[in-house]
């Protein structure tokens, strides 16, 4: 077994356990949820284990109190295999009033904690008892591919930030895009490094997307939808646009409702993670678009869906830019959450865009444009950021703490 590498999620999990009775660690399969949770848990039970899973699931249904007994924090791995455990855990936390009792891990969102469904139906989502922590594949800092010379915390504090020579070239970043942040791919090279992402894509199409809600879905259509998403990542494309794109490459009939159900299922198993729109106070009356931007949880999923590799990306720099943006958004989300913030995007009806807005709980924010590199693209990103900053009404909200053009290729 490889030596465990510290993850940003470790600190966030410790923090949430200090003030909540339980923490749900959710995210894509193979991203490291169980490994991270086991470093902190003092006892554990595995509901998807091939050896004891069936017995544990039966015990969870008949005597949940016995399954939940053990040293705290107690890890309940893949808890969604027995959804009724959610209420049992919530009740146990209520009865004891203790903090840091349970860590739940899951690779899918069952009905009890589906926030979208909970808005329409009366369900207890665990508010006040169970905190949520979304874990993603490793950032390139966590994987050790960069040293992290620039601190976002320092940028928000207005400190002088001195960069360092770039550690990666365009070819290196292409490899990172195709490998992804999967812990199982760390230390591997070439085709072997891209293997976990390819296997994950196959598992999604053949089984995982159907298991999430017990709805049988055609693997060929799943592939078609995911290929379309790969081409449309970084956009606010609607289900109708995706449906048209799939039908243009597939002779079979397909409806928008079917595409929507596929998109929702992919979101529930954390294959995709859309980026919400940011609506600042503006000096002018420019309408702001509120549609989410579509992204995969990891760029390697899109690479696997299209069946391409680093060479194909390097030979098609516009496509390279889209995939690099997905990698950047993946990492920026994690860095934002470590600071207690969230990531958004901005797009108004005049066509002005900002790929990422990192906003903290105290109202501070930074504007980030993602570009492949080169003087022309960097200059374009700079102009766009300045235009947006000039639109913001600084009598009603602070000015940006920083503006950044994030590049895949550059000297620093």
Tab-separated table of C-alpha atoms in Angstrom:
chain	number	residue	atom	x	y	z
A	1	UNK	CA	0.000	0.000	0.000
A	2	UNK	CA	1.256	3.489	-0.879
A	3	UNK	CA	2.090	5.812	1.979
A	4	UNK	CA	-0.872	8.040	2.789
A	5	UNK	CA	-0.476	11.632	1.615
A	6	UNK	CA	-2.077	14.462	3.554
A	7	UNK	CA	-5.163	15.894	1.849
A	8	UNK	CA	-6.818	19.266	2.243
A	9	UNK	CA	-9.990	17.391	3.170
A	10	UNK	CA	-8.258	16.022	6.291
A	11	UNK	CA	-8.246	19.406	7.988
A	12	UNK	CA	-11.795	20.185	6.877
A	13	UNK	CA	-13.027	16.853	8.253
A	14	UNK	CA	-11.351	17.439	11.628
A	15	UNK	CA	-12.897	20.893	11.774
A	16	UNK	CA	-16.439	19.742	10.987
A	17	UNK	CA	-16.242	16.878	13.498
A	18	UNK	CA	-15.316	19.410	16.188
A	19	UNK	CA	-18.719	21.096	16.006
A	20	UNK	CA	-21.133	18.569	14.438
A	21	UNK	CA	-22.386	15.157	15.520
A	22	UNK	CA	-21.649	13.544	12.169
A	23	UNK	CA	-20.012	14.407	8.861
A	24	UNK	CA	-21.011	13.059	5.463
A	25	UNK	CA	-17.949	12.812	3.185
A	26	UNK	CA	-19.289	12.568	-0.339
A	27	UNK	CA	-17.710	12.520	-3.774
A	28	UNK	CA	-16.805	10.474	-6.812
A	29	UNK	CA	-15.688	6.871	-6.477
A	30	UNK	CA	-11.953	6.325	-6.051
A	31	UNK	CA	-11.246	9.927	-5.036
A	32	UNK	CA	-9.965	8.916	-1.574
A	33	UNK	CA	-12.982	9.364	0.724
A	34	UNK	CA	-12.518	6.106	2.610
A	35	UNK	CA	-8.738	6.442	2.929
A	36	UNK	CA	-9.018	9.973	4.290
A	37	UNK	CA	-11.805	8.997	6.708
A	38	UNK	CA	-9.922	5.951	8.011
A	39	UNK	CA	-7.013	8.163	9.096
A	40	UNK	CA	-9.364	9.925	11.512
A	41	UNK	CA	-11.888	7.232	12.487
A	42	UNK	CA	-11.337	5.123	15.610
A	43	UNK	CA	-13.655	2.330	14.482
A	44	UNK	CA	-15.298	1.455	11.191
A	45	UNK	CA	-17.840	-0.683	9.370
A	46	UNK	CA	-17.962	-1.294	5.601
A	47	UNK	CA	-21.333	-1.838	3.962
A	48	UNK	CA	-20.012	-2.549	0.453
A	49	UNK	CA	-17.293	-4.986	1.572
A	50	UNK	CA	-17.357	-8.147	-0.546
A	51	UNK	CA	-16.766	-10.341	2.519
A	52	UNK	CA	-18.845	-8.844	5.330
A	53	UNK	CA	-20.993	-6.321	3.472
A	54	UNK	CA	-24.111	-8.501	3.269
A	55	UNK	CA	-24.029	-9.302	7.003
A	56	UNK	CA	-23.404	-5.649	7.871
A	57	UNK	CA	-26.280	-4.490	5.661
A	58	UNK	CA	-28.633	-6.972	7.329
A	59	UNK	CA	-27.511	-5.811	10.769
A	60	UNK	CA	-27.981	-2.190	9.719
A	61	UNK	CA	-31.584	-2.908	8.750
A	62	UNK	CA	-32.517	-4.988	11.799
A	63	UNK	CA	-30.353	-3.607	14.607
A	64	UNK	CA	-28.866	-0.267	13.550
A	65	UNK	CA	-27.991	0.512	17.176
A	66	UNK	CA	-25.496	-2.381	17.222
A	67	UNK	CA	-23.965	-1.349	13.918
A	68	UNK	CA	-23.496	2.201	15.191
A	69	UNK	CA	-21.836	1.095	18.434
A	70	UNK	CA	-18.067	1.500	18.571
A	71	UNK	CA	-15.281	3.944	19.320
A	72	UNK	CA	-15.945	7.434	17.997
A	73	UNK	CA	-15.603	8.814	15.468
A	74	UNK	CA	-17.049	5.714	13.825
A	75	UNK	CA	-16.759	5.374	10.059
A	76	UNK	CA	-19.810	4.046	8.176
A	77	UNK	CA	-18.430	3.429	4.686
A	78	UNK	CA	-20.844	3.527	1.695
A	79	UNK	CA	-23.720	4.140	4.096
A	80	UNK	CA	-26.173	4.690	1.213
A	81	UNK	CA	-26.285	0.889	0.775
A	82	UNK	CA	-28.771	1.038	3.696
A	83	UNK	CA	-30.475	4.462	3.398
A	84	UNK	CA	-32.478	3.955	6.607
A	85	UNK	CA	-29.214	4.408	8.519
A	86	UNK	CA	-29.469	8.142	7.885
A	87	UNK	CA	-32.353	8.565	10.321
A	88	UNK	CA	-30.766	6.186	12.852
A	89	UNK	CA	-27.558	8.236	12.862
A	90	UNK	CA	-29.470	11.492	13.120
A	91	UNK	CA	-31.494	10.125	16.057
A	92	UNK	CA	-28.353	8.893	17.850
A	93	UNK	CA	-26.751	12.320	17.511
A	94	UNK	CA	-29.945	13.927	18.812
A	95	UNK	CA	-30.146	11.616	21.827
A	96	UNK	CA	-26.552	12.011	22.947
A	97	UNK	CA	-25.869	15.601	21.938
A	98	UNK	CA	-22.251	14.593	21.319
A	99	UNK	CA	-19.988	15.925	18.596
A	100	UNK	CA	-17.707	13.986	16.288
A	101	UNK	CA	-19.592	10.694	16.525
A	102	UNK	CA	-19.843	9.483	12.948
A	103	UNK	CA	-18.134	9.794	9.583
A	104	UNK	CA	-20.279	8.669	6.671
A	105	UNK	CA	-18.833	8.137	3.213
A	106	UNK	CA	-20.797	7.755	0.008
A	107	UNK	CA	-20.383	7.870	-3.756
A	108	UNK	CA	-24.039	8.578	-4.509
A	109	UNK	CA	-26.805	10.811	-3.182
A	110	UNK	CA	-29.816	8.779	-1.977
A	111	UNK	CA	-33.260	10.425	-1.586
A	112	UNK	CA	-32.816	11.315	2.083
A	113	UNK	CA	-30.062	13.827	1.330
A	114	UNK	CA	-31.012	14.944	-2.172
A	115	UNK	CA	-31.356	18.683	-1.622
A	116	UNK	CA	-33.170	19.143	-4.952
A	117	UNK	CA	-35.847	16.604	-4.031
A	118	UNK	CA	-36.020	17.843	-0.441
A	119	UNK	CA	-37.250	21.212	-1.704
A	120	UNK	CA	-40.294	19.494	-3.173
A	121	UNK	CA	-40.940	16.838	-0.530
A	122	UNK	CA	-40.829	16.878	3.254
A	123	UNK	CA	-37.671	14.974	4.166
A	124	UNK	CA	-35.186	15.394	6.975
A	125	UNK	CA	-31.846	16.285	5.421
A	126	UNK	CA	-29.958	16.106	8.715
A	127	UNK	CA	-29.585	19.869	9.087
A	128	UNK	CA	-27.981	20.735	12.409
A	129	UNK	CA	-26.792	17.166	13.023
A	130	UNK	CA	-24.885	16.064	9.923
A	131	UNK	CA	-22.401	18.295	8.127
A	132	UNK	CA	-21.391	17.751	4.520
A	133	UNK	CA	-17.930	17.635	3.018
A	134	UNK	CA	-17.491	17.209	-0.731
A	135	UNK	CA	-14.236	15.495	-1.598
A	136	UNK	CA	-12.781	15.616	-5.095
A	137	UNK	CA	-9.865	13.976	-6.872
A	138	UNK	CA	-6.489	15.320	-5.749
A	139	UNK	CA	-5.363	18.803	-6.696
A	140	UNK	CA	-1.982	19.059	-8.413
A	141	UNK	CA	-0.599	20.454	-5.143
A	142	UNK	CA	-1.879	17.454	-3.170
A	143	UNK	CA	-0.414	15.066	-5.749
A	144	UNK	CA	2.970	16.767	-5.416
A	145	UNK	CA	3.128	17.930	-9.025
A	146	UNK	CA	3.562	21.559	-7.937
A	147	UNK	CA	4.947	23.079	-4.732
A	148	UNK	CA	2.233	25.679	-4.144
A	149	UNK	CA	4.407	28.785	-4.224
A	150	UNK	CA	1.425	31.166	-4.365
A	151	UNK	CA	-0.946	31.331	-1.375
A	152	UNK	CA	-4.584	32.323	-1.888
A	153	UNK	CA	-4.768	33.184	1.807
A	154	UNK	CA	-1.953	35.709	1.279
A	155	UNK	CA	-3.695	37.134	-1.776
A	156	UNK	CA	-6.862	37.734	0.211
A	157	UNK	CA	-4.840	39.373	2.990
A	158	UNK	CA	-3.221	41.752	0.518
A	159	UNK	CA	0.287	40.484	1.204
A	160	UNK	CA	3.069	40.782	-1.335
A	161	UNK	CA	3.124	37.529	-3.261
A	162	UNK	CA	6.362	36.594	-4.976
A	163	UNK	CA	6.036	33.829	-7.541
A	164	UNK	CA	8.598	31.262	-8.581
A	165	UNK	CA	9.643	29.766	-11.924
A	166	UNK	CA	6.922	27.573	-13.409
A	167	UNK	CA	7.311	23.905	-12.506
A	168	UNK	CA	5.235	22.634	-15.456
A	169	UNK	CA	5.324	22.936	-19.222
A	170	UNK	CA	2.377	22.611	-21.613
A	171	UNK	CA	3.194	18.928	-22.180
A	172	UNK	CA	3.300	18.235	-18.436
A	173	UNK	CA	-0.125	19.785	-17.904
A	174	UNK	CA	-1.544	17.713	-20.770
A	175	UNK	CA	-0.393	14.584	-18.935
A	176	UNK	CA	-1.985	15.817	-15.683
A	177	UNK	CA	-5.277	16.522	-17.452
A	178	UNK	CA	-5.378	12.993	-18.861
A	179	UNK	CA	-4.196	11.294	-15.650
A	180	UNK	CA	-6.561	13.224	-13.392
A	181	UNK	CA	-6.357	13.445	-9.647
A	182	UNK	CA	-7.211	9.820	-8.837
A	183	UNK	CA	-5.085	8.535	-5.932
A	184	UNK	CA	-4.751	5.169	-7.680
A	185	UNK	CA	-3.011	6.835	-10.634
A	186	UNK	CA	-0.313	8.520	-8.583
A	187	UNK	CA	3.191	7.304	-9.420
A	188	UNK	CA	2.120	5.800	-12.739
A	189	UNK	CA	3.301	7.002	-16.139
A	190	UNK	CA	1.975	7.052	-19.690
A	191	UNK	CA	-1.012	4.840	-20.568
A	192	UNK	CA	-0.954	3.200	-17.137
A	193	UNK	CA	-1.538	6.596	-15.492
A	194	UNK	CA	-4.626	7.094	-17.659
A	195	UNK	CA	-5.977	3.630	-16.834
A	196	UNK	CA	-7.963	4.474	-13.668
A	197	UNK	CA	-9.897	7.245	-15.451
A	198	UNK	CA	-10.743	4.916	-18.358
A	199	UNK	CA	-11.942	2.187	-15.991
A	200	UNK	CA	-13.990	4.723	-14.047
A	201	UNK	CA	-15.655	5.940	-17.253
A	202	UNK	CA	-16.539	2.359	-18.211
A	203	UNK	CA	-17.997	1.682	-14.761
A	204	UNK	CA	-20.170	4.797	-15.004
A	205	UNK	CA	-21.604	3.783	-18.378
A	206	UNK	CA	-22.123	0.108	-17.650
A	207	UNK	CA	-23.399	0.152	-14.059
A	208	UNK	CA	-22.988	3.130	-11.745
A	209	UNK	CA	-25.410	5.506	-13.477
A	210	UNK	CA	-28.159	2.860	-13.365
A	211	UNK	CA	-27.543	1.814	-9.768
A	212	UNK	CA	-27.938	5.312	-8.331
A	213	UNK	CA	-31.740	5.250	-8.613
A	214	UNK	CA	-32.414	1.693	-9.847
A	215	UNK	CA	-33.237	2.995	-13.327
A	216	UNK	CA	-31.827	0.971	-16.210
A	217	UNK	CA	-30.023	3.270	-18.656
A	218	UNK	CA	-28.597	2.401	-22.066
A	219	UNK	CA	-24.772	2.400	-21.833
A	220	UNK	CA	-24.511	3.646	-25.435
A	221	UNK	CA	-26.688	6.652	-24.624
A	222	UNK	CA	-24.721	7.310	-21.461
A	223	UNK	CA	-21.568	7.403	-23.579
A	224	UNK	CA	-23.258	9.774	-26.001
A	225	UNK	CA	-24.342	12.174	-23.260
A	226	UNK	CA	-20.897	12.118	-21.644
A	227	UNK	CA	-19.178	12.736	-24.991
A	228	UNK	CA	-21.461	15.702	-25.526
A	229	UNK	CA	-20.709	17.034	-22.049
A	230	UNK	CA	-17.010	16.656	-22.830
A	231	UNK	CA	-17.386	18.889	-25.859
A	232	UNK	CA	-19.595	21.367	-23.985
A	233	UNK	CA	-17.792	21.564	-20.634
A	234	UNK	CA	-17.209	25.092	-19.456
A	235	UNK	CA	-20.489	26.266	-21.019
A	236	UNK	CA	-24.027	26.866	-19.751
A	237	UNK	CA	-25.526	24.473	-22.311
A	238	UNK	CA	-29.096	23.362	-21.637
A	239	UNK	CA	-30.427	19.822	-21.799
A	240	UNK	CA	-31.945	20.653	-25.194
A	241	UNK	CA	-28.532	21.650	-26.591
A	242	UNK	CA	-26.972	18.448	-25.263
A	243	UNK	CA	-29.876	16.427	-26.664
A	244	UNK	CA	-29.350	17.973	-30.109
A	245	UNK	CA	-25.627	17.295	-29.946
A	246	UNK	CA	-26.171	13.643	-29.005
A	247	UNK	CA	-28.800	13.118	-31.717
A	248	UNK	CA	-26.477	14.614	-34.311
A	249	UNK	CA	-24.019	11.820	-33.510
A	250	UNK	CA	-26.544	9.062	-32.776
A	251	UNK	CA	-29.312	7.808	-35.058
A	252	UNK	CA	-31.451	6.593	-32.153
A	253	UNK	CA	-34.297	8.692	-30.794
A	254	UNK	CA	-33.651	10.732	-27.668
A	255	UNK	CA	-35.786	13.191	-25.713
A	256	UNK	CA	-34.830	16.167	-23.576
A	257	UNK	CA	-36.447	14.509	-20.547
A	258	UNK	CA	-34.201	11.482	-21.002
A	259	UNK	CA	-31.108	13.670	-21.276
A	260	UNK	CA	-32.149	15.575	-18.169
A	261	UNK	CA	-32.528	12.340	-16.194
A	262	UNK	CA	-29.039	11.268	-17.318
A	263	UNK	CA	-27.574	14.628	-16.290
A	264	UNK	CA	-29.230	14.410	-12.888
A	265	UNK	CA	-27.954	10.870	-12.347
A	266	UNK	CA	-24.381	11.890	-13.279
A	267	UNK	CA	-24.599	14.694	-10.739
A	268	UNK	CA	-25.867	12.317	-8.042
A	269	UNK	CA	-22.826	10.064	-8.437
A	270	UNK	CA	-20.494	13.099	-8.485
A	271	UNK	CA	-19.303	12.602	-12.044
A	272	UNK	CA	-20.297	16.180	-12.827
A	273	UNK	CA	-20.279	19.245	-10.597
A	274	UNK	CA	-21.783	22.402	-12.037
A	275	UNK	CA	-20.496	25.840	-11.058
A	276	UNK	CA	-23.059	28.339	-9.766
A	277	UNK	CA	-23.376	31.868	-11.112
A	278	UNK	CA	-22.162	34.893	-9.112
A	279	UNK	CA	-24.446	37.908	-8.990
A	280	UNK	CA	-22.530	40.969	-7.702
A	281	UNK	CA	-23.800	44.493	-7.179
A	282	UNK	CA	-23.113	46.346	-10.422
A	283	UNK	CA	-22.946	50.044	-11.261
A	284	UNK	CA	-24.959	49.418	-14.425
A	285	UNK	CA	-28.162	47.482	-15.090
A	286	UNK	CA	-26.536	44.738	-17.157
A	287	UNK	CA	-28.576	41.544	-16.673
A	288	UNK	CA	-26.487	38.721	-15.192
A	289	UNK	CA	-26.980	35.188	-16.471
A	290	UNK	CA	-27.792	32.771	-13.671
A	291	UNK	CA	-27.354	29.390	-15.423
A	292	UNK	CA	-24.741	27.054	-13.943
A	293	UNK	CA	-21.594	26.211	-15.896
A	294	UNK	CA	-21.148	22.512	-16.632
A	295	UNK	CA	-17.970	20.737	-15.534
A	296	UNK	CA	-16.820	17.208	-14.893
A	297	UNK	CA	-15.496	16.515	-11.407
A	298	UNK	CA	-12.165	15.700	-13.026
A	299	UNK	CA	-10.922	16.489	-16.568
A	300	UNK	CA	-9.706	12.916	-17.065
A	301	UNK	CA	-13.333	11.733	-17.252
A	302	UNK	CA	-13.876	13.917	-20.325
A	303	UNK	CA	-10.616	12.659	-21.823
A	304	UNK	CA	-11.756	9.062	-21.334
A	305	UNK	CA	-15.198	9.821	-22.781
A	306	UNK	CA	-13.657	11.169	-25.991
A	307	UNK	CA	-10.976	8.471	-26.146
A	308	UNK	CA	-8.099	10.910	-26.553
A	309	UNK	CA	-4.707	11.462	-24.904
A	310	UNK	CA	-2.050	14.126	-24.334
A	311	UNK	CA	-0.932	14.255	-27.968
A	312	UNK	CA	-4.449	14.943	-29.208
A	313	UNK	CA	-4.801	17.763	-26.692
A	314	UNK	CA	-1.496	19.322	-27.705
A	315	UNK	CA	-2.530	19.192	-31.352
A	316	UNK	CA	-5.818	20.991	-30.617
A	317	UNK	CA	-5.108	23.908	-28.283
A	318	UNK	CA	-8.716	25.242	-28.147
A	319	UNK	CA	-9.841	21.842	-26.826
A	320	UNK	CA	-6.782	21.769	-24.557
A	321	UNK	CA	-7.968	25.082	-23.098
A	322	UNK	CA	-11.403	23.664	-22.230
A	323	UNK	CA	-9.890	20.664	-20.483
A	324	UNK	CA	-7.350	22.799	-18.641
A	325	UNK	CA	-10.195	24.991	-17.416
A	326	UNK	CA	-11.889	21.919	-15.924
A	327	UNK	CA	-8.660	20.980	-14.120
A	328	UNK	CA	-8.305	24.556	-12.825
A	329	UNK	CA	-11.903	24.689	-11.585
A	330	UNK	CA	-11.456	21.323	-9.826
A	331	UNK	CA	-8.466	22.607	-7.875
A	332	UNK	CA	-9.832	26.112	-7.234
A	333	UNK	CA	-12.978	24.647	-5.646
A	334	UNK	CA	-10.852	22.725	-3.144
A	335	UNK	CA	-8.612	25.707	-2.354
A	336	UNK	CA	-11.668	27.925	-1.869
A	337	UNK	CA	-13.282	25.477	0.553
A	338	UNK	CA	-10.093	25.229	2.601
A	339	UNK	CA	-10.455	28.991	3.185
A	340	UNK	CA	-14.131	28.652	4.095
A	341	UNK	CA	-15.255	29.981	0.721
A	342	UNK	CA	-16.910	28.873	-2.491
A	343	UNK	CA	-16.263	29.142	-6.192
A	344	UNK	CA	-18.626	30.752	-8.717
A	345	UNK	CA	-18.585	31.956	-12.313
A	346	UNK	CA	-19.761	35.237	-13.859
A	347	UNK	CA	-21.452	35.784	-17.225
A	348	UNK	CA	-23.644	38.707	-18.225
A	349	UNK	CA	-25.764	39.388	-21.283
A	350	UNK	CA	-23.189	41.790	-22.709
A	351	UNK	CA	-20.896	38.778	-23.170
A	352	UNK	CA	-18.511	39.651	-20.329
A	353	UNK	CA	-17.350	36.534	-18.485
A	354	UNK	CA	-15.155	35.523	-15.584
A	355	UNK	CA	-14.260	31.831	-15.378
A	356	UNK	CA	-13.984	31.718	-11.584
A	357	UNK	CA	-14.871	33.953	-8.672
A	358	UNK	CA	-13.415	32.795	-5.360
A	359	UNK	CA	-15.582	34.244	-2.591
A	360	UNK	CA	-15.036	33.944	1.162
A	361	UNK	CA	-17.615	34.056	3.939
A	362	UNK	CA	-16.457	37.544	4.968
A	363	UNK	CA	-17.379	38.949	1.555
A	364	UNK	CA	-13.871	39.159	0.139
A	365	UNK	CA	-13.487	37.787	-3.377
A	366	UNK	CA	-10.982	37.313	-6.164
A	367	UNK	CA	-11.539	37.247	-9.930
A	368	UNK	CA	-9.819	34.538	-11.974
A	369	UNK	CA	-9.585	34.019	-15.731
A	370	UNK	CA	-8.251	30.667	-16.968
A	371	UNK	CA	-6.154	30.724	-20.142
A	372	UNK	CA	-3.864	28.221	-21.836
A	373	UNK	CA	-1.032	30.755	-22.002
A	374	UNK	CA	0.697	33.135	-24.395
A	375	UNK	CA	0.849	36.921	-24.339
A	376	UNK	CA	-2.289	37.457	-26.435
A	377	UNK	CA	-4.533	35.239	-24.280
A	378	UNK	CA	-3.121	36.631	-21.034
A	379	UNK	CA	-3.728	40.174	-22.285
A	380	UNK	CA	-7.296	39.228	-23.261
A	381	UNK	CA	-7.922	37.794	-19.798
A	382	UNK	CA	-6.482	40.903	-18.163
A	383	UNK	CA	-8.763	43.216	-20.156
A	384	UNK	CA	-11.806	41.076	-19.262
A	385	UNK	CA	-10.999	41.127	-15.538
A	386	UNK	CA	-10.516	44.895	-15.503
A	387	UNK	CA	-13.813	45.443	-17.306
A	388	UNK	CA	-15.658	43.353	-14.738
A	389	UNK	CA	-13.919	45.123	-11.826
A	390	UNK	CA	-15.007	48.492	-13.244
A	391	UNK	CA	-18.637	47.331	-13.363
A	392	UNK	CA	-18.759	46.384	-9.683
A	393	UNK	CA	-20.405	48.910	-7.372
A	394	UNK	CA	-17.772	49.290	-4.642
A	395	UNK	CA	-20.132	51.450	-2.560
A	396	UNK	CA	-22.178	48.293	-1.919
A	397	UNK	CA	-19.450	45.648	-1.860
A	398	UNK	CA	-15.642	45.604	-1.597
A	399	UNK	CA	-13.385	45.757	-4.614
A	400	UNK	CA	-11.659	42.495	-5.633
A	401	UNK	CA	-8.918	41.348	-3.266
A	402	UNK	CA	-7.004	40.178	-6.342
A	403	UNK	CA	-7.360	39.563	-10.076
A	404	UNK	CA	-5.561	36.597	-11.601
A	405	UNK	CA	-4.947	35.091	-15.024
A	406	UNK	CA	-4.289	31.409	-14.381
A	407	UNK	CA	-2.269	29.797	-17.168
A	408	UNK	CA	-1.167	26.299	-18.153
A	409	UNK	CA	2.043	27.566	-19.741
A	410	UNK	CA	4.234	30.451	-18.621
A	411	UNK	CA	7.594	31.425	-17.187
A	412	UNK	CA	6.209	32.033	-13.664
